[in-house]
mmCIF file of C-alpha atoms in Angstrom:
data_model
loop_
_atom_site.group_PDB
_atom_site.id
_atom_site.type_symbol
_atom_site.label_atom_id
_atom_site.label_comp_id
_atom_site.label_asym_id
_atom_site.label_seq_id
_atom_site.Cartn_x
_atom_site.Cartn_y
_atom_site.Cartn_z
ATOM 1 C CA MET A 1 19.381 -10.329 51.875
ATOM 2 C CA LYS A 2 17.310 -9.761 54.737
ATOM 3 C CA ILE A 3 13.999 -8.635 54.874
ATOM 4 C CA ASP A 4 13.476 -4.556 55.818
ATOM 5 C CA THR A 5 13.238 -4.793 59.794
ATOM 6 C CA LYS A 6 10.812 -1.519 59.574
ATOM 7 C CA THR A 7 8.169 -3.390 58.117
ATOM 8 C CA LYS A 8 5.387 -5.028 59.030
ATOM 9 C CA VAL A 9 2.215 -6.619 57.212
ATOM 10 C CA ARG A 10 -1.210 -5.838 58.135
ATOM 11 C CA SER A 11 -4.377 -7.162 57.521
ATOM 12 C CA VAL A 12 -7.446 -5.370 55.305
ATOM 13 C CA SER A 13 -10.712 -6.853 55.307
ATOM 14 C CA GLY A 14 -9.197 -10.280 55.039
ATOM 15 C CA GLU A 15 -5.829 -9.244 52.700
ATOM 16 C CA HIS A 16 -2.312 -8.617 53.046
ATOM 17 C CA ILE A 17 -0.638 -5.344 52.913
ATOM 18 C CA ILE A 18 2.465 -3.804 53.715
ATOM 19 C CA LEU A 19 2.718 -0.181 53.953
ATOM 20 C CA GLY A 20 6.217 1.891 53.436
ATOM 21 C CA ARG A 21 6.292 5.723 52.819
ATOM 22 C CA ALA A 22 8.221 6.497 49.781
ATOM 23 C CA ASP A 23 10.889 8.837 51.346
ATOM 24 C CA GLY A 24 10.894 10.427 54.286
ATOM 25 C CA THR A 25 9.626 13.379 53.155
ATOM 26 C CA THR A 26 6.832 13.520 51.609
ATOM 27 C CA ASP A 27 3.305 11.017 53.755
ATOM 28 C CA MET A 28 2.601 9.444 50.188
ATOM 29 C CA THR A 29 2.945 5.810 50.894
ATOM 30 C CA ARG A 30 3.455 2.549 48.913
ATOM 31 C CA VAL A 31 1.000 -0.439 49.337
ATOM 32 C CA VAL A 32 1.988 -3.092 48.753
ATOM 33 C CA GLY A 33 -0.595 -6.561 48.141
ATOM 34 C CA LEU A 34 0.802 -9.900 49.111
ATOM 35 C CA ASN A 35 -0.722 -13.076 47.540
ATOM 36 C CA GLU A 36 -1.358 -15.982 49.650
ATOM 37 C CA SER A 37 2.300 -17.087 48.706
ATOM 38 C CA ALA A 38 4.108 -13.399 48.832
ATOM 39 C CA MET A 39 2.788 -14.396 52.176
ATOM 40 C CA GLU A 40 3.497 -17.441 53.098
ATOM 41 C CA LEU A 41 7.808 -16.747 51.896
ATOM 42 C CA TYR A 42 7.573 -13.608 53.633
ATOM 43 C CA ARG A 43 5.706 -15.070 56.844
ATOM 44 C CA ARG A 44 9.294 -17.581 56.594
ATOM 45 C CA LEU A 45 12.085 -15.695 55.165
ATOM 46 C CA GLN A 46 10.885 -12.703 58.457
ATOM 47 C CA GLY A 47 13.969 -12.616 60.098
ATOM 48 C CA ARG A 48 16.348 -14.498 57.809
ATOM 49 C CA ASP A 49 19.998 -13.582 56.819
ATOM 50 C CA PHE A 50 18.848 -15.677 53.404
ATOM 51 C CA GLY A 51 19.531 -15.525 49.753
ATOM 52 C CA LEU A 52 17.917 -17.502 46.513
ATOM 53 C CA ASP A 53 18.045 -21.018 47.386
ATOM 54 C CA ASP A 54 16.584 -20.601 50.454
ATOM 55 C CA VAL A 55 13.867 -19.240 48.607
ATOM 56 C CA VAL A 56 12.997 -22.328 46.800
ATOM 57 C CA ARG A 57 14.166 -24.620 49.863
ATOM 58 C CA GLU A 58 10.440 -22.400 51.302
ATOM 59 C CA LEU A 59 8.686 -23.044 47.920
ATOM 60 C CA THR A 60 8.690 -26.113 47.242
ATOM 61 C CA ASP A 61 8.264 -27.253 51.093
ATOM 62 C CA ALA A 62 5.492 -25.462 51.112
ATOM 63 C CA TYR A 63 4.307 -26.214 47.973
ATOM 64 C CA GLU A 64 3.529 -28.759 45.593
ATOM 65 C CA VAL A 65 5.695 -27.456 42.912
ATOM 66 C CA ASP A 66 8.782 -28.519 41.005
ATOM 67 C CA GLU A 67 12.212 -26.510 40.978
ATOM 68 C CA PRO A 68 12.772 -25.098 38.265
ATOM 69 C CA THR A 69 9.416 -23.009 38.550
ATOM 70 C CA ALA A 70 10.295 -22.781 42.608
ATOM 71 C CA ARG A 71 13.113 -20.982 41.118
ATOM 72 C CA ARG A 72 11.587 -18.931 38.741
ATOM 73 C CA ASP A 73 8.787 -18.331 41.252
ATOM 74 C CA ALA A 74 11.390 -16.981 43.931
ATOM 75 C CA ALA A 75 13.143 -14.846 41.911
ATOM 76 C CA GLU A 76 10.102 -13.374 40.832
ATOM 77 C CA TRP A 77 9.361 -12.441 44.845
ATOM 78 C CA VAL A 78 12.818 -11.812 45.459
ATOM 79 C CA GLU A 79 12.631 -8.979 42.622
ATOM 80 C CA GLN A 80 9.085 -7.808 43.883
ATOM 81 C CA MET A 81 10.203 -7.450 46.683
ATOM 82 C CA ARG A 82 13.336 -5.681 45.817
ATOM 83 C CA ARG A 83 12.062 -2.768 43.953
ATOM 84 C CA GLN A 84 9.650 -1.864 46.937
ATOM 85 C CA HIS A 85 12.124 -1.259 48.697
ATOM 86 C CA LEU A 86 11.620 -4.610 51.249
ATOM 87 C CA ILE A 87 13.945 -7.007 50.821
ATOM 88 C CA MET A 88 17.708 -5.463 51.382
ATOM 89 C CA ASP A 89 21.288 -6.538 50.765
ATOM 90 C CA MET B 1 -12.153 30.652 85.770
ATOM 91 C CA GLU B 2 -12.268 27.459 84.184
ATOM 92 C CA SER B 3 -15.165 27.483 82.434
ATOM 93 C CA THR B 4 -15.633 24.770 79.884
ATOM 94 C CA ALA B 5 -18.559 23.728 76.790
ATOM 95 C CA HIS B 6 -19.327 21.220 75.116
ATOM 96 C CA LEU B 7 -19.726 19.767 71.657
ATOM 97 C CA LEU B 8 -21.102 17.102 69.999
ATOM 98 C CA ILE B 9 -18.249 16.550 66.530
ATOM 99 C CA GLY B 10 -18.961 13.371 64.364
ATOM 100 C CA GLY B 11 -20.984 11.749 67.262
ATOM 101 C CA LEU B 12 -18.513 12.191 69.594
ATOM 102 C CA PRO B 13 -19.312 13.997 73.053
ATOM 103 C CA LEU B 14 -15.962 16.702 73.978
ATOM 104 C CA ARG B 15 -15.690 18.728 76.620
ATOM 105 C CA LEU B 16 -13.848 21.753 76.192
ATOM 106 C CA ALA B 17 -12.261 22.863 79.580
ATOM 107 C CA GLY B 18 -10.134 25.527 80.365
ATOM 108 C CA GLY B 19 -9.714 29.219 80.579
ATOM 109 C CA GLY B 20 -9.815 32.130 78.231
ATOM 110 C CA GLY B 21 -8.698 28.871 75.719
ATOM 111 C CA VAL B 22 -12.123 27.637 75.331
ATOM 112 C CA ALA B 23 -14.738 31.461 74.487
ATOM 113 C CA ALA B 24 -11.529 31.724 71.798
ATOM 114 C CA ALA B 25 -12.427 28.090 70.435
ATOM 115 C CA MET B 26 -16.160 28.989 70.386
ATOM 116 C CA SER B 27 -16.173 32.129 68.207
ATOM 117 C CA LEU B 28 -14.459 30.003 65.968
ATOM 118 C CA PRO B 29 -16.622 29.897 62.356
ATOM 119 C CA GLY B 30 -18.033 26.877 62.864
ATOM 120 C CA MET B 31 -18.009 25.759 65.765
ATOM 121 C CA ARG B 32 -21.245 27.410 67.728
ATOM 122 C CA PRO B 33 -23.413 24.686 65.282
ATOM 123 C CA PHE B 34 -21.207 22.191 67.531
ATOM 124 C CA TRP B 35 -22.417 23.392 70.626
ATOM 125 C CA HIS B 36 -24.829 21.050 72.463
ATOM 126 C CA ARG B 37 -26.275 20.374 75.693
ATOM 127 C CA PRO B 38 -24.698 17.099 77.234
ATOM 128 C CA ALA B 39 -27.445 14.361 78.454
ATOM 129 C CA ALA B 40 -24.275 12.618 79.989
ATOM 130 C CA ALA B 41 -20.464 13.269 80.639
ATOM 131 C CA ALA B 42 -18.476 14.147 77.799
ATOM 132 C CA GLU B 43 -16.638 10.927 76.077
ATOM 133 C CA VAL B 44 -13.509 13.458 75.670
ATOM 134 C CA CYS B 45 -12.350 15.924 77.124
ATOM 135 C CA LEU B 46 -10.037 18.251 75.177
ATOM 136 C CA ARG B 47 -8.059 20.657 78.247
ATOM 137 C CA LEU B 48 -6.895 24.281 76.554
ATOM 138 C CA ASP B 49 -4.545 26.674 78.767
ATOM 139 C CA ALA B 50 -2.944 23.564 79.595
ATOM 140 C CA ALA B 51 0.510 23.243 80.881
ATOM 141 C CA TRP B 52 2.539 20.591 81.477
ATOM 142 C CA PRO B 53 6.966 20.668 81.654
ATOM 143 C CA GLU B 54 8.501 20.700 78.900
ATOM 144 C CA ALA B 55 10.483 16.852 78.100
ATOM 145 C CA ASP B 56 12.744 15.671 75.815
ATOM 146 C CA CYS B 57 10.926 14.410 72.485
ATOM 147 C CA ARG B 58 11.690 11.996 70.020
ATOM 148 C CA TRP B 59 10.119 13.709 66.529
ATOM 149 C CA LEU B 60 9.393 11.125 64.253
ATOM 150 C CA HIS B 61 7.757 14.429 61.601
ATOM 151 C CA ARG B 62 8.226 17.424 60.764
ATOM 152 C CA PHE B 63 5.144 20.056 58.646
ATOM 153 C CA ASP B 64 4.309 22.984 57.263
ATOM 154 C CA PHE B 65 1.657 24.870 58.060
ATOM 155 C CA ALA B 66 -0.463 27.268 55.541
ATOM 156 C CA SER B 67 2.615 27.682 53.500
ATOM 157 C CA GLY B 68 5.609 28.959 55.829
ATOM 158 C CA LYS B 69 3.622 30.256 58.397
ATOM 159 C CA ALA B 70 4.411 27.804 61.458
ATOM 160 C CA GLU B 71 6.162 24.574 60.785
ATOM 161 C CA CYS B 72 5.120 22.502 63.314
ATOM 162 C CA CYS B 73 7.068 19.122 64.198
ATOM 163 C CA PHE B 74 5.359 15.627 65.742
ATOM 164 C CA GLY B 75 6.361 13.134 68.238
ATOM 165 C CA VAL B 76 6.863 10.868 71.029
ATOM 166 C CA ASP B 77 7.713 12.484 75.000
ATOM 167 C CA ALA B 78 9.839 10.244 77.227
ATOM 168 C CA GLU B 79 6.330 8.277 78.920
ATOM 169 C CA GLY B 80 5.262 7.683 75.186
ATOM 170 C CA ALA B 81 2.471 10.257 74.856
ATOM 171 C CA LEU B 82 1.785 11.673 71.308
ATOM 172 C CA VAL B 83 3.518 15.685 71.065
ATOM 173 C CA PHE B 84 2.233 18.210 68.505
ATOM 174 C CA ARG B 85 4.922 21.834 68.748
ATOM 175 C CA PHE B 86 3.232 24.360 66.570
ATOM 176 C CA ASP B 87 5.699 26.300 66.194
ATOM 177 C CA ARG B 88 5.782 29.318 68.057
ATOM 178 C CA TYR B 89 1.848 29.066 68.257
ATOM 179 C CA GLY B 90 1.665 26.577 71.279
ATOM 180 C CA ARG B 91 1.498 22.617 71.385
ATOM 181 C CA LEU B 92 -0.169 19.348 72.016
ATOM 182 C CA ARG B 93 0.116 15.897 74.136
ATOM 183 C CA PHE B 94 -2.043 12.995 73.591
ATOM 184 C CA ASP B 95 -1.215 9.819 75.628
ATOM 185 C CA PRO B 96 -2.493 6.685 73.966
ATOM 186 C CA ARG B 97 -2.879 4.755 77.980
ATOM 187 C CA ARG B 98 -5.292 8.175 78.891
ATOM 188 C CA PRO B 99 -7.680 9.008 75.802
ATOM 189 C CA ASP B 100 -10.680 10.633 77.633
ATOM 190 C CA GLU B 101 -8.294 13.703 77.295
ATOM 191 C CA VAL B 102 -5.902 15.238 74.452
ATOM 192 C CA CYS B 103 -4.829 18.836 76.477
ATOM 193 C CA LEU B 104 -3.558 22.400 74.240
ATOM 194 C CA GLY B 105 -1.327 24.514 75.495
ATOM 195 C CA PRO B 106 -2.130 28.438 74.927
ATOM 196 C CA ILE B 107 -3.097 29.332 71.612
ATOM 197 C CA ALA B 108 -3.644 33.110 70.836
ATOM 198 C CA ASP B 109 -3.458 32.365 66.521
ATOM 199 C CA ALA B 110 -7.390 31.332 65.393
ATOM 200 C CA ASP B 111 -5.333 29.529 62.700
ATOM 201 C CA LEU B 112 -3.412 27.231 64.904
ATOM 202 C CA LEU B 113 -6.199 26.730 67.088
ATOM 203 C CA ARG B 114 -8.642 25.774 64.816
ATOM 204 C CA TYR B 115 -6.242 23.409 63.296
ATOM 205 C CA ALA B 116 -5.076 21.802 66.868
ATOM 206 C CA LEU B 117 -8.425 21.460 67.767
ATOM 207 C CA TRP B 118 -8.868 19.454 64.344
ATOM 208 C CA THR B 119 -5.257 17.899 65.370
ATOM 209 C CA ALA B 120 -6.955 16.746 68.615
ATOM 210 C CA TYR B 121 -10.052 15.723 67.566
ATOM 211 C CA ALA B 122 -8.099 12.983 65.299
ATOM 212 C CA LEU B 123 -6.608 11.880 67.453
ATOM 213 C CA ALA B 124 -8.948 11.521 70.540
ATOM 214 C CA GLY B 125 -11.552 10.211 66.778
ATOM 215 C CA LEU B 126 -8.751 7.643 66.384
ATOM 216 C CA TRP B 127 -8.830 6.480 69.802
ATOM 217 C CA ARG B 128 -13.215 5.832 68.919
ATOM 218 C CA GLY B 129 -13.755 4.973 65.448
ATOM 219 C CA ARG B 130 -13.639 8.144 63.841
ATOM 220 C CA VAL B 131 -11.556 10.056 61.821
ATOM 221 C CA PRO B 132 -11.483 13.812 60.079
ATOM 222 C CA VAL B 133 -11.100 12.688 56.154
ATOM 223 C CA HIS B 134 -9.634 15.199 53.604
ATOM 224 C CA ALA B 135 -13.204 15.280 51.182
ATOM 225 C CA SER B 136 -15.750 16.787 49.547
ATOM 226 C CA ALA B 137 -19.145 15.848 50.387
ATOM 227 C CA VAL B 138 -22.606 15.296 49.034
ATOM 228 C CA VAL B 139 -25.922 13.723 50.006
ATOM 229 C CA HIS B 140 -28.372 12.550 47.517
ATOM 230 C CA ARG B 141 -31.317 11.068 48.304
ATOM 231 C CA GLY B 142 -30.241 11.038 51.957
ATOM 232 C CA ARG B 143 -26.966 9.088 51.109
ATOM 233 C CA ALA B 144 -23.404 10.870 51.242
ATOM 234 C CA VAL B 145 -20.925 10.182 48.536
ATOM 235 C CA LEU B 146 -17.191 11.853 49.098
ATOM 236 C CA CYS B 147 -14.885 12.976 46.765
ATOM 237 C CA LEU B 148 -11.191 11.959 47.742
ATOM 238 C CA GLY B 149 -7.799 13.470 46.112
ATOM 239 C CA GLU B 150 -5.291 15.592 46.499
ATOM 240 C CA SER B 151 -5.382 19.273 47.049
ATOM 241 C CA GLY B 152 -6.649 21.003 42.787
ATOM 242 C CA THR B 153 -7.700 17.311 41.665
ATOM 243 C CA GLY B 154 -11.259 18.816 41.494
ATOM 244 C CA LYS B 155 -13.612 17.180 44.837
ATOM 245 C CA SER B 156 -15.954 21.098 45.152
ATOM 246 C CA THR B 157 -15.684 21.159 41.562
ATOM 247 C CA HIS B 158 -17.033 17.886 41.380
ATOM 248 C CA THR B 159 -19.519 17.775 43.899
ATOM 249 C CA SER B 160 -20.580 21.475 42.913
ATOM 250 C CA LEU B 161 -21.455 19.436 39.233
ATOM 251 C CA TRP B 162 -24.041 17.600 41.226
ATOM 252 C CA MET B 163 -25.626 20.189 43.194
ATOM 253 C CA LYS B 164 -26.010 21.950 40.230
ATOM 254 C CA HIS B 165 -26.872 18.767 37.717
ATOM 255 C CA ILE B 166 -28.868 16.643 40.113
ATOM 256 C CA GLU B 167 -32.012 17.136 42.006
ATOM 257 C CA ASP B 168 -32.094 15.915 45.746
ATOM 258 C CA THR B 169 -28.777 17.267 46.540
ATOM 259 C CA TRP B 170 -27.389 19.645 49.159
ATOM 260 C CA LEU B 171 -23.802 19.784 50.722
ATOM 261 C CA LEU B 172 -22.389 18.135 54.083
ATOM 262 C CA ASN B 173 -18.760 19.401 53.643
ATOM 263 C CA ASP B 174 -16.085 20.751 51.598
ATOM 264 C CA ASP B 175 -13.073 19.536 53.543
ATOM 265 C CA SER B 176 -13.028 17.820 56.600
ATOM 266 C CA PRO B 177 -16.515 15.071 57.436
ATOM 267 C CA VAL B 178 -15.836 12.550 59.732
ATOM 268 C CA LEU B 179 -16.357 8.739 58.364
ATOM 269 C CA SER B 180 -17.206 6.635 61.306
ATOM 270 C CA VAL B 181 -18.688 2.863 61.385
ATOM 271 C CA GLU B 182 -21.840 2.148 63.522
ATOM 272 C CA GLU B 183 -23.119 -0.415 63.075
ATOM 273 C CA GLY B 184 -21.693 -2.257 60.964
ATOM 274 C CA ALA B 185 -22.240 0.802 58.977
ATOM 275 C CA VAL B 186 -20.147 3.539 56.929
ATOM 276 C CA VAL B 187 -21.411 6.621 58.310
ATOM 277 C CA ALA B 188 -20.295 10.686 57.481
ATOM 278 C CA TYR B 189 -21.166 13.787 59.763
ATOM 279 C CA GLY B 190 -20.568 17.396 59.084
ATOM 280 C CA SER B 191 -18.169 18.887 60.547
ATOM 281 C CA PRO B 192 -16.292 22.506 61.983
ATOM 282 C CA TRP B 193 -13.854 21.886 59.379
ATOM 283 C CA SER B 194 -15.082 23.020 56.016
ATOM 284 C CA GLY B 195 -11.899 24.732 54.444
ATOM 285 C CA LYS B 196 -12.740 28.246 52.779
ATOM 286 C CA THR B 197 -16.368 27.249 52.814
ATOM 287 C CA PRO B 198 -18.406 27.664 55.480
ATOM 288 C CA CYS B 199 -20.651 25.070 55.078
ATOM 289 C CA TYR B 200 -20.543 23.204 59.136
ATOM 290 C CA ARG B 201 -23.682 21.033 58.841
ATOM 291 C CA THR B 202 -24.375 18.817 61.998
ATOM 292 C CA GLU B 203 -26.316 15.750 60.563
ATOM 293 C CA ARG B 204 -25.153 12.518 60.042
ATOM 294 C CA VAL B 205 -25.476 10.403 56.954
ATOM 295 C CA PRO B 206 -25.360 6.729 55.450
ATOM 296 C CA VAL B 207 -22.429 6.593 53.317
ATOM 297 C CA ALA B 208 -23.276 5.575 49.728
ATOM 298 C CA ALA B 209 -19.667 5.297 48.067
ATOM 299 C CA LEU B 210 -16.000 6.838 48.273
ATOM 300 C CA LEU B 211 -14.760 8.254 45.610
ATOM 301 C CA ARG B 212 -10.849 9.132 44.369
ATOM 302 C CA LEU B 213 -10.903 12.026 41.812
ATOM 303 C CA GLU B 214 -8.425 12.163 38.707
ATOM 304 C CA GLN B 215 -8.123 14.851 36.391
ATOM 305 C CA ARG B 216 -8.047 13.410 33.117
ATOM 306 C CA PRO B 217 -9.332 14.555 29.458
ATOM 307 C CA GLN B 218 -11.795 11.884 29.399
ATOM 308 C CA ASN B 219 -14.934 10.285 32.313
ATOM 309 C CA SER B 220 -13.987 7.304 34.176
ATOM 310 C CA LEU B 221 -15.176 5.276 36.546
ATOM 311 C CA ARG B 222 -13.379 2.123 38.146
ATOM 312 C CA ARG B 223 -14.768 -0.064 41.337
ATOM 313 C CA LEU B 224 -11.874 -0.516 43.297
ATOM 314 C CA ALA B 225 -10.594 -4.471 45.597
ATOM 315 C CA THR B 226 -9.503 -4.243 48.759
ATOM 316 C CA VAL B 227 -6.609 -3.248 48.005
ATOM 317 C CA GLU B 228 -6.340 -0.794 45.344
ATOM 318 C CA ALA B 229 -10.023 0.459 47.996
ATOM 319 C CA PHE B 230 -7.128 1.376 50.978
ATOM 320 C CA THR B 231 -5.094 3.182 48.468
ATOM 321 C CA ALA B 232 -7.608 5.807 47.744
ATOM 322 C CA LEU B 233 -9.476 6.055 50.911
ATOM 323 C CA GLN B 234 -5.499 6.076 53.321
ATOM 324 C CA PRO B 235 -3.869 9.344 52.086
ATOM 325 C CA SER B 236 -7.152 10.837 52.792
ATOM 326 C CA CYS B 237 -6.839 10.844 56.575
ATOM 327 C CA PRO B 238 -4.665 13.187 58.714
ATOM 328 C CA PRO B 239 -0.540 12.932 57.798
ATOM 329 C CA VAL B 240 -0.007 12.185 61.422
ATOM 330 C CA LEU B 241 -1.000 8.857 61.050
ATOM 331 C CA LEU B 242 1.322 7.308 59.294
ATOM 332 C CA HIS B 243 4.077 8.575 61.200
ATOM 333 C CA GLU B 244 4.014 6.148 64.722
ATOM 334 C CA GLU B 245 3.046 2.734 65.009
ATOM 335 C CA ARG B 246 -0.193 2.944 67.638
ATOM 336 C CA LEU B 247 -1.722 5.919 65.327
ATOM 337 C CA THR B 248 -0.668 3.385 62.283
ATOM 338 C CA ASP B 249 -2.418 -0.067 63.495
ATOM 339 C CA ARG B 250 -5.423 1.847 64.197
ATOM 340 C CA MET B 251 -5.731 3.865 61.487
ATOM 341 C CA VAL B 252 -5.227 0.950 58.949
ATOM 342 C CA ASP B 253 -7.971 -1.103 60.972
ATOM 343 C CA PHE B 254 -10.080 1.478 60.788
ATOM 344 C CA VAL B 255 -9.820 1.927 56.777
ATOM 345 C CA GLY B 256 -10.088 -1.252 55.767
ATOM 346 C CA SER B 257 -13.478 -1.719 58.300
ATOM 347 C CA VAL B 258 -14.711 1.293 56.127
ATOM 348 C CA VAL B 259 -13.117 -0.315 52.307
ATOM 349 C CA GLY B 260 -14.680 -3.264 53.414
ATOM 350 C CA ARG B 261 -18.325 -2.020 53.854
ATOM 351 C CA VAL B 262 -19.585 0.412 51.362
ATOM 352 C CA PRO B 263 -18.033 0.891 47.275
ATOM 353 C CA VAL B 264 -15.019 2.303 46.469
ATOM 354 C CA PHE B 265 -13.880 4.460 42.443
ATOM 355 C CA ARG B 266 -11.679 5.173 41.148
ATOM 356 C CA MET B 267 -12.791 8.719 38.951
ATOM 357 C CA GLY B 268 -10.788 10.181 35.690
ATOM 358 C CA CYS B 269 -12.807 13.228 35.144
ATOM 359 C CA LEU B 270 -13.545 16.307 33.536
ATOM 360 C CA PRO B 271 -15.082 19.333 35.099
ATOM 361 C CA ASP B 272 -18.603 18.901 33.324
ATOM 362 C CA GLU B 273 -21.958 18.075 34.255
ATOM 363 C CA ALA B 274 -20.661 14.558 32.449
ATOM 364 C CA ALA B 275 -18.932 13.451 35.099
ATOM 365 C CA ALA B 276 -20.861 14.435 37.860
ATOM 366 C CA ARG B 277 -23.883 12.259 35.576
ATOM 367 C CA LEU B 278 -21.476 9.049 35.624
ATOM 368 C CA SER B 279 -20.109 9.015 39.204
ATOM 369 C CA HIS B 280 -24.375 9.864 39.746
ATOM 370 C CA ASP B 281 -25.977 7.443 37.489
ATOM 371 C CA THR B 282 -23.031 4.328 38.418
ATOM 372 C CA ILE B 283 -23.012 5.149 42.737
ATOM 373 C CA PHE B 284 -27.450 5.566 41.986
ATOM 374 C CA PRO B 285 -28.454 3.385 39.590
ATOM 375 C CA ALA B 286 -31.521 3.447 38.302
ATOM 376 C CA GLN B 287 -34.409 1.088 39.932
#
């Protein structure tokens, strides 16, 4: 999978957000807030073709976290990013 | 013969220059109060009746004006300038590398001329840290409250309830006040664009709070944290700002600087006195 190259992380008063349009026909916007670890993963995986194992590796690399916890967090991150259409296959 | 008129809108000195378009613009409802005698050179020139060669455009966004009156589109031309086509009525061009000028072709229709001037202001203003925001704004004890929301959610109803039930309250603008951050403070100005309400006030007022309204079976109010506050204000900025990256970058910076400085609330409300009292008592707690 890959992070959608059309997205761009922006900073709002110290918080990280991604703006995306809900679809091409309306002006409604999706605004996705990224917490610190979600932002870290975004930064590390942007531009790469990656699998779940890569997400787990980046998490254990960046944070003091055991493998099962990292795997659970990684799956959750992928799920959330997919739901927001920020990750594509 | 070229004619000229000077306007001061949202603290931004503008010069209208052109032929018959200048008189047509100045005769639109709401423009006269913003006429001013310039003390210095205007920061931005709105060039009316301008001509420029047709160029290939990459169209980014199409939208409908006034329920089918005009099909409009927005795009970028080969030189990177932003271009609007207002159906058969006229067109506009703004080159972000020269943000001190907006060109408008001849526009004979008053509604479209009014809308094109608003669009021109939104583009030039964005480069100078001011944005017309879709809101109904009241002033209470010298500070402004801006009610935001989709069309039909009752923004004007809520500000009317303030004027009816909260003393020392007046309407600043009913559709498109201008927001600006000046010396670290968020301020709102009246504008010549006030929807169906002829309220063309020129005052500059510090902003107390922004209120995003939704119709609900009961009244409730909640202060929003940064990301939610961004989500509350952003849809009230001119929609075109989402359709081109240079515009979006500036819009995000602007909205971020506003919501970092004033409280933003989400309010579920009924069209009743209690709703006005709830928002008033929250924004202006008793001393």
